[in-house]
Amino acid sequence: MAASGIETALRMLEGRWKMVIIFHLFDRGTLRFSELERAIPGVSQKVLINQLRELEKDGIVERQVYPQVPPKVEYKLSAWGEQMCPALDLLLEWTAQRPQGNAET
Amino acid sequence: MAASGIETALRMLEGRWKMVIIFHLFDRGTLRFSELERAIPGVSQKVLINQLRELEKDGIVERQVYPQVPPKVEYKLSAWGEQMCPALDLLLEWTAQRPQGNAET
DNA sequence: CGGCGAGGTTACCTGTAGGTGAGTACCCTA
DNA sequence: TAGGGTACTCACCTACAGGTAACCTCGCCG
């Protein structure tokens, strides 16, 4: 069943903050951990790291560590991660086409 | 931030069985409750109903009740629900393009 | 009469995602 | 010497999605 492929995709995208992270990275290119922290006020360190790790292991974002005196770690979308954006756009379009504002009552 | 639109979409699609339901309905058109139950062996009644109700309230599936002697209820994708399929296809394509089989180790 | 199948509802339990708060190693600055 | 910034880790707690199992109504079949 074709659902399995999409389920895989959805699994990778699911997580309270992943989309937010992805959009920030798409928007600003490369961000340090602390920059992400500041860019996304609602998220806790633990969860942010968690979601970043998952995105990394799924190959969506890349993590670059600079072995410096004060640690420095940069995150950015992988090439493949960027390729996801058209799909997200289409999904966005689809939600926009929702008939008669079924905003939740 | 545009993420919010996609988060909405993701919220509607997220749920262990929703994609499976959607694919079955897309594939076979219209299905009765018991047909769905049989088509998706892993799901419990409670959860199946639950996900159907959510899909219905999000306007993705339509529910048709026939007030018959033994109850009969049919589910099918709404027009809008069917319009989601291209987006899912694109997502599917994207997952297919994943570089060097990062199947989870 | 007893049981089945339809499409549910209800009560209860569990696993896990997410949140909170603290601690850590290291160096720099004041 | 105290405190701050960086990128984390660890222990603990809670909420909720999902799973399990029993029950319900109504008619028909045997």
mmCIF file of N, CA and C (backbone and C1' of nucleotides) in Angstrom, chain C:
data_model
loop_
_atom_site.group_PDB
_atom_site.id
_atom_site.type_symbol
_atom_site.label_atom_id
_atom_site.label_comp_id
_atom_site.label_asym_id
_atom_site.label_seq_id
_atom_site.Cartn_x
_atom_site.Cartn_y
_atom_site.Cartn_z
ATOM 1 P P DC C 1 -37.903 -15.813 24.971
ATOM 2 O "O5'" DC C 1 -37.381 -17.081 25.749
ATOM 3 C "C5'" DC C 1 -37.560 -18.398 25.311
ATOM 4 C "C4'" DC C 1 -36.277 -18.958 24.702
ATOM 5 C "C3'" DC C 1 -35.043 -18.063 24.919
ATOM 6 O "O3'" DC C 1 -33.996 -18.835 25.492
ATOM 7 C "C1'" DC C 1 -35.319 -18.590 22.596
ATOM 8 P P DG C 2 -32.605 -18.073 26.054
ATOM 9 O "O5'" DG C 2 -31.669 -18.219 24.771
ATOM 10 C "C5'" DG C 2 -31.399 -19.513 24.246
ATOM 11 C "C4'" DG C 2 -30.314 -19.416 23.201
ATOM 12 C "C3'" DG C 2 -29.223 -18.409 23.563
ATOM 13 O "O3'" DG C 2 -27.964 -18.972 23.201
ATOM 14 C "C1'" DG C 2 -30.274 -17.771 21.517
ATOM 15 P P DG C 3 -26.582 -18.115 23.469
ATOM 16 O "O5'" DG C 3 -26.237 -17.615 21.994
ATOM 17 C "C5'" DG C 3 -26.263 -18.554 20.920
ATOM 18 C "C4'" DG C 3 -26.089 -17.833 19.593
ATOM 19 C "C3'" DG C 3 -24.989 -16.769 19.638
ATOM 20 O "O3'" DG C 3 -24.075 -17.043 18.590
ATOM 21 C "C1'" DG C 3 -27.006 -15.850 18.759
ATOM 22 P P DC C 4 -22.741 -16.168 18.362
ATOM 23 O "O5'" DC C 4 -23.084 -15.335 17.056
ATOM 24 C "C5'" DC C 4 -23.612 -16.014 15.906
ATOM 25 C "C4'" DC C 4 -24.059 -14.985 14.875
ATOM 26 C "C3'" DC C 4 -23.050 -13.852 14.711
ATOM 27 O "O3'" DC C 4 -22.721 -13.702 13.336
ATOM 28 C "C1'" DC C 4 -25.236 -12.975 15.129
ATOM 29 P P DG C 5 -21.337 -13.053 12.911
ATOM 30 O "O5'" DG C 5 -21.786 -11.646 12.289
ATOM 31 C "C5'" DG C 5 -22.687 -11.627 11.185
ATOM 32 C "C4'" DG C 5 -23.288 -10.241 11.085
ATOM 33 C "C3'" DG C 5 -22.244 -9.127 11.172
ATOM 34 O "O3'" DG C 5 -22.366 -8.281 10.042
ATOM 35 C "C1'" DG C 5 -24.026 -8.741 12.704
ATOM 36 P P DA C 6 -21.234 -7.164 9.763
ATOM 37 O "O5'" DA C 6 -22.010 -5.817 10.075
ATOM 38 C "C5'" DA C 6 -23.135 -5.461 9.260
ATOM 39 C "C4'" DA C 6 -23.890 -4.329 9.922
ATOM 40 C "C3'" DA C 6 -22.955 -3.186 10.331
ATOM 41 O "O3'" DA C 6 -23.108 -2.101 9.409
ATOM 42 C "C1'" DA C 6 -24.481 -3.813 12.100
ATOM 43 P P DG C 7 -21.963 -1.037 9.322
ATOM 44 O "O5'" DG C 7 -22.182 -0.248 10.693
ATOM 45 C "C5'" DG C 7 -23.287 0.652 10.783
ATOM 46 C "C4'" DG C 7 -23.270 1.315 12.139
ATOM 47 C "C3'" DG C 7 -21.970 2.105 12.412
ATOM 48 O "O3'" DG C 7 -22.290 3.339 13.056
ATOM 49 C "C1'" DG C 7 -22.352 0.581 14.126
ATOM 50 P P DG C 8 -21.172 4.502 13.033
ATOM 51 O "O5'" DG C 8 -20.018 3.928 13.987
ATOM 52 C "C5'" DG C 8 -19.797 4.368 15.299
ATOM 53 C "C4'" DG C 8 -20.893 3.981 16.285
ATOM 54 C "C3'" DG C 8 -20.564 4.432 17.697
ATOM 55 O "O3'" DG C 8 -21.140 5.704 17.957
ATOM 56 C "C1'" DG C 8 -21.396 2.183 17.644
ATOM 57 P P DT C 9 -20.424 6.676 18.988
ATOM 58 O "O5'" DT C 9 -20.673 6.005 20.415
ATOM 59 C "C5'" DT C 9 -21.991 5.923 20.936
ATOM 60 C "C4'" DT C 9 -21.941 5.310 22.315
ATOM 61 C "C3'" DT C 9 -21.047 6.076 23.296
ATOM 62 O "O3'" DT C 9 -21.783 6.283 24.495
ATOM 63 C "C1'" DT C 9 -20.425 3.785 23.211
ATOM 64 P P DT C 10 -21.232 7.315 25.586
ATOM 65 O "O5'" DT C 10 -20.480 6.378 26.647
ATOM 66 C "C5'" DT C 10 -21.161 5.299 27.247
ATOM 67 C "C4'" DT C 10 -20.182 4.434 28.038
ATOM 68 C "C3'" DT C 10 -19.127 5.235 28.801
ATOM 69 O "O3'" DT C 10 -19.422 5.148 30.198
ATOM 70 C "C1'" DT C 10 -18.196 3.331 27.661
ATOM 71 P P DA C 11 -18.518 5.959 31.258
ATOM 72 O "O5'" DA C 11 -17.450 4.857 31.665
ATOM 73 C "C5'" DA C 11 -17.880 3.553 32.016
ATOM 74 C "C4'" DA C 11 -16.662 2.689 32.350
ATOM 75 C "C3'" DA C 11 -15.573 3.446 33.125
ATOM 76 O "O3'" DA C 11 -15.118 2.653 34.208
ATOM 77 C "C1'" DA C 11 -14.662 2.481 31.146
ATOM 78 P P DC C 12 -14.005 3.215 35.226
ATOM 79 O "O5'" DC C 12 -12.673 2.566 34.660
ATOM 80 C "C5'" DC C 12 -12.581 1.141 34.536
ATOM 81 C "C4'" DC C 12 -11.331 0.781 33.774
ATOM 82 C "C3'" DC C 12 -10.057 1.463 34.319
ATOM 83 O "O3'" DC C 12 -9.142 0.472 34.764
ATOM 84 C "C1'" DC C 12 -10.171 1.564 31.942
ATOM 85 P P DC C 13 -7.764 0.924 35.499
ATOM 86 O "O5'" DC C 13 -6.696 0.643 34.354
ATOM 87 C "C5'" DC C 13 -6.804 -0.523 33.557
ATOM 88 C "C4'" DC C 13 -5.651 -0.593 32.568
ATOM 89 C "C3'" DC C 13 -4.343 -0.001 33.073
ATOM 90 O "O3'" DC C 13 -3.284 -0.887 32.736
ATOM 91 C "C1'" DC C 13 -4.997 1.096 31.068
ATOM 92 P P DT C 14 -1.766 -0.538 33.158
ATOM 93 O "O5'" DT C 14 -1.152 -0.019 31.780
ATOM 94 C "C5'" DT C 14 -1.239 -0.816 30.603
ATOM 95 C "C4'" DT C 14 -0.528 -0.096 29.476
ATOM 96 C "C3'" DT C 14 0.845 0.452 29.866
ATOM 97 O "O3'" DT C 14 1.764 0.070 28.849
ATOM 98 C "C1'" DT C 14 -0.488 2.184 28.950
ATOM 99 P P DG C 15 3.322 0.256 28.974
ATOM 100 O "O5'" DG C 15 3.706 1.045 27.629
ATOM 101 C "C5'" DG C 15 2.797 1.038 26.514
ATOM 102 C "C4'" DG C 15 3.214 2.124 25.532
ATOM 103 C "C3'" DG C 15 4.669 2.562 25.628
ATOM 104 O "O3'" DG C 15 5.116 2.882 24.321
ATOM 105 C "C1'" DG C 15 3.250 4.378 26.223
ATOM 106 P P DT C 16 6.653 3.273 24.039
ATOM 107 O "O5'" DT C 16 6.567 4.817 23.667
ATOM 108 C "C5'" DT C 16 5.511 5.280 22.829
ATOM 109 C "C4'" DT C 16 5.336 6.768 22.983
ATOM 110 C "C3'" DT C 16 6.670 7.531 23.097
ATOM 111 O "O3'" DT C 16 6.550 8.690 22.298
ATOM 112 C "C1'" DT C 16 5.241 8.172 24.826
ATOM 113 P P DA C 17 7.780 9.217 21.438
ATOM 114 O "O5'" DA C 17 7.267 10.655 20.993
ATOM 115 C "C5'" DA C 17 5.904 10.817 20.621
ATOM 116 C "C4'" DA C 17 5.378 12.150 21.154
ATOM 117 C "C3'" DA C 17 6.383 13.285 21.045
ATOM 118 O "O3'" DA C 17 5.708 14.446 20.584
ATOM 119 C "C1'" DA C 17 5.721 13.020 23.303
ATOM 120 P P DG C 18 6.568 15.707 20.169
ATOM 121 O "O5'" DG C 18 6.451 16.597 21.483
ATOM 122 C "C5'" DG C 18 5.167 16.955 21.952
ATOM 123 C "C4'" DG C 18 5.275 17.457 23.381
ATOM 124 C "C3'" DG C 18 6.285 18.584 23.581
ATOM 125 O "O3'" DG C 18 5.558 19.736 23.985
ATOM 126 C "C1'" DG C 18 6.417 16.967 25.307
ATOM 127 P P DG C 19 6.323 21.115 24.255
ATOM 128 O "O5'" DG C 19 6.463 21.160 25.855
ATOM 129 C "C5'" DG C 19 5.278 21.204 26.635
ATOM 130 C "C4'" DG C 19 5.650 21.237 28.099
ATOM 131 C "C3'" DG C 19 6.692 22.301 28.460
ATOM 132 O "O3'" DG C 19 6.210 23.064 29.572
ATOM 133 C "C1'" DG C 19 7.341 20.184 29.311
ATOM 134 P P DT C 20 7.095 24.310 30.115
ATOM 135 O "O5'" DT C 20 7.874 23.696 31.380
ATOM 136 C "C5'" DT C 20 7.206 22.804 32.245
ATOM 137 C "C4'" DT C 20 8.001 22.675 33.534
ATOM 138 C "C3'" DT C 20 9.009 23.792 33.788
ATOM 139 O "O3'" DT C 20 9.020 24.118 35.162
ATOM 140 C "C1'" DT C 20 10.143 21.725 33.669
ATOM 141 P P DG C 21 9.842 25.421 35.696
ATOM 142 O "O5'" DG C 21 11.117 24.746 36.381
ATOM 143 C "C5'" DG C 21 10.960 23.554 37.140
ATOM 144 C "C4'" DG C 21 12.326 23.025 37.532
ATOM 145 C "C3'" DG C 21 13.404 24.108 37.659
ATOM 146 O "O3'" DG C 21 14.173 23.862 38.830
ATOM 147 C "C1'" DG C 21 14.118 22.454 36.155
ATOM 148 P P DA C 22 15.214 24.966 39.349
ATOM 149 O "O5'" DA C 22 16.555 24.148 39.480
ATOM 150 C "C5'" DA C 22 16.525 22.844 40.060
ATOM 151 C "C4'" DA C 22 17.588 21.974 39.410
ATOM 152 C "C3'" DA C 22 18.980 22.615 39.448
ATOM 153 O "O3'" DA C 22 19.791 21.920 40.395
ATOM 154 C "C1'" DA C 22 18.496 21.536 37.356
ATOM 155 P P DG C 23 21.364 22.344 40.641
ATOM 156 O "O5'" DG C 23 22.168 21.459 39.589
ATOM 157 C "C5'" DG C 23 21.998 20.033 39.553
ATOM 158 C "C4'" DG C 23 22.913 19.462 38.478
ATOM 159 C "C3'" DG C 23 24.312 20.094 38.488
ATOM 160 O "O3'" DG C 23 25.308 19.110 38.291
ATOM 161 C "C1'" DG C 23 23.329 20.365 36.355
ATOM 162 P P DT C 24 26.869 19.475 38.576
ATOM 163 O "O5'" DT C 24 27.608 18.925 37.277
ATOM 164 C "C5'" DT C 24 26.932 18.205 36.247
ATOM 165 C "C4'" DT C 24 27.739 18.364 34.952
ATOM 166 C "C3'" DT C 24 29.046 19.122 35.144
ATOM 167 O "O3'" DT C 24 30.124 18.384 34.620
ATOM 168 C "C1'" DT C 24 27.785 20.093 33.371
ATOM 169 P P DA C 25 31.699 18.737 35.023
ATOM 170 O "O5'" DA C 25 32.262 19.271 33.629
ATOM 171 C "C5'" DA C 25 32.190 18.462 32.455
ATOM 172 C "C4'" DA C 25 32.874 19.199 31.313
ATOM 173 C "C3'" DA C 25 34.153 19.917 31.730
ATOM 174 O "O3'" DA C 25 35.121 19.776 30.704
ATOM 175 C "C1'" DA C 25 32.530 21.508 30.992
ATOM 176 P P DC C 26 36.667 20.196 30.961
ATOM 177 O "O5'" DC C 26 36.740 21.605 30.234
ATOM 178 C "C5'" DC C 26 36.278 21.739 28.890
ATOM 179 C "C4'" DC C 26 36.025 23.194 28.605
ATOM 180 C "C3'" DC C 26 37.038 24.137 29.254
ATOM 181 O "O3'" DC C 26 38.054 24.436 28.306
ATOM 182 C "C1'" DC C 26 34.804 25.014 29.222
ATOM 183 P P DC C 27 39.439 25.148 28.748
ATOM 184 O "O5'" DC C 27 39.053 26.670 28.512
ATOM 185 C "C5'" DC C 27 38.805 27.109 27.180
ATOM 186 C "C4'" DC C 27 38.026 28.412 27.215
ATOM 187 C "C3'" DC C 27 38.829 29.578 27.781
ATOM 188 O "O3'" DC C 27 39.140 30.454 26.686
ATOM 189 C "C1'" DC C 27 36.574 29.533 28.604
ATOM 190 P P DC C 28 39.986 31.804 26.958
ATOM 191 O "O5'" DC C 28 38.796 32.828 27.223
ATOM 192 C "C5'" DC C 28 37.757 32.969 26.249
ATOM 193 C "C4'" DC C 28 36.850 34.132 26.656
ATOM 194 C "C3'" DC C 28 37.619 35.360 27.129
ATOM 195 O "O3'" DC C 28 37.116 36.519 26.477
ATOM 196 C "C1'" DC C 28 36.125 34.623 28.843
ATOM 197 P P DT C 29 37.877 37.925 26.689
ATOM 198 O "O5'" DT C 29 36.911 38.663 27.699
ATOM 199 C "C5'" DT C 29 35.498 38.625 27.480
ATOM 200 C "C4'" DT C 29 34.774 39.216 28.699
ATOM 201 C "C3'" DT C 29 35.408 40.497 29.245
ATOM 202 O "O3'" DT C 29 34.385 41.459 29.448
ATOM 203 C "C1'" DT C 29 35.131 38.905 30.989
ATOM 204 P P DA C 30 34.857 42.969 29.794
ATOM 205 O "O5'" DA C 30 34.262 43.200 31.254
ATOM 206 C "C5'" DA C 30 32.993 42.657 31.625
ATOM 207 C "C4'" DA C 30 32.831 42.749 33.142
ATOM 208 C "C3'" DA C 30 33.460 44.006 33.747
ATOM 209 O "O3'" DA C 30 32.589 44.564 34.716
ATOM 210 C "C1'" DA C 30 34.395 42.066 34.755
#
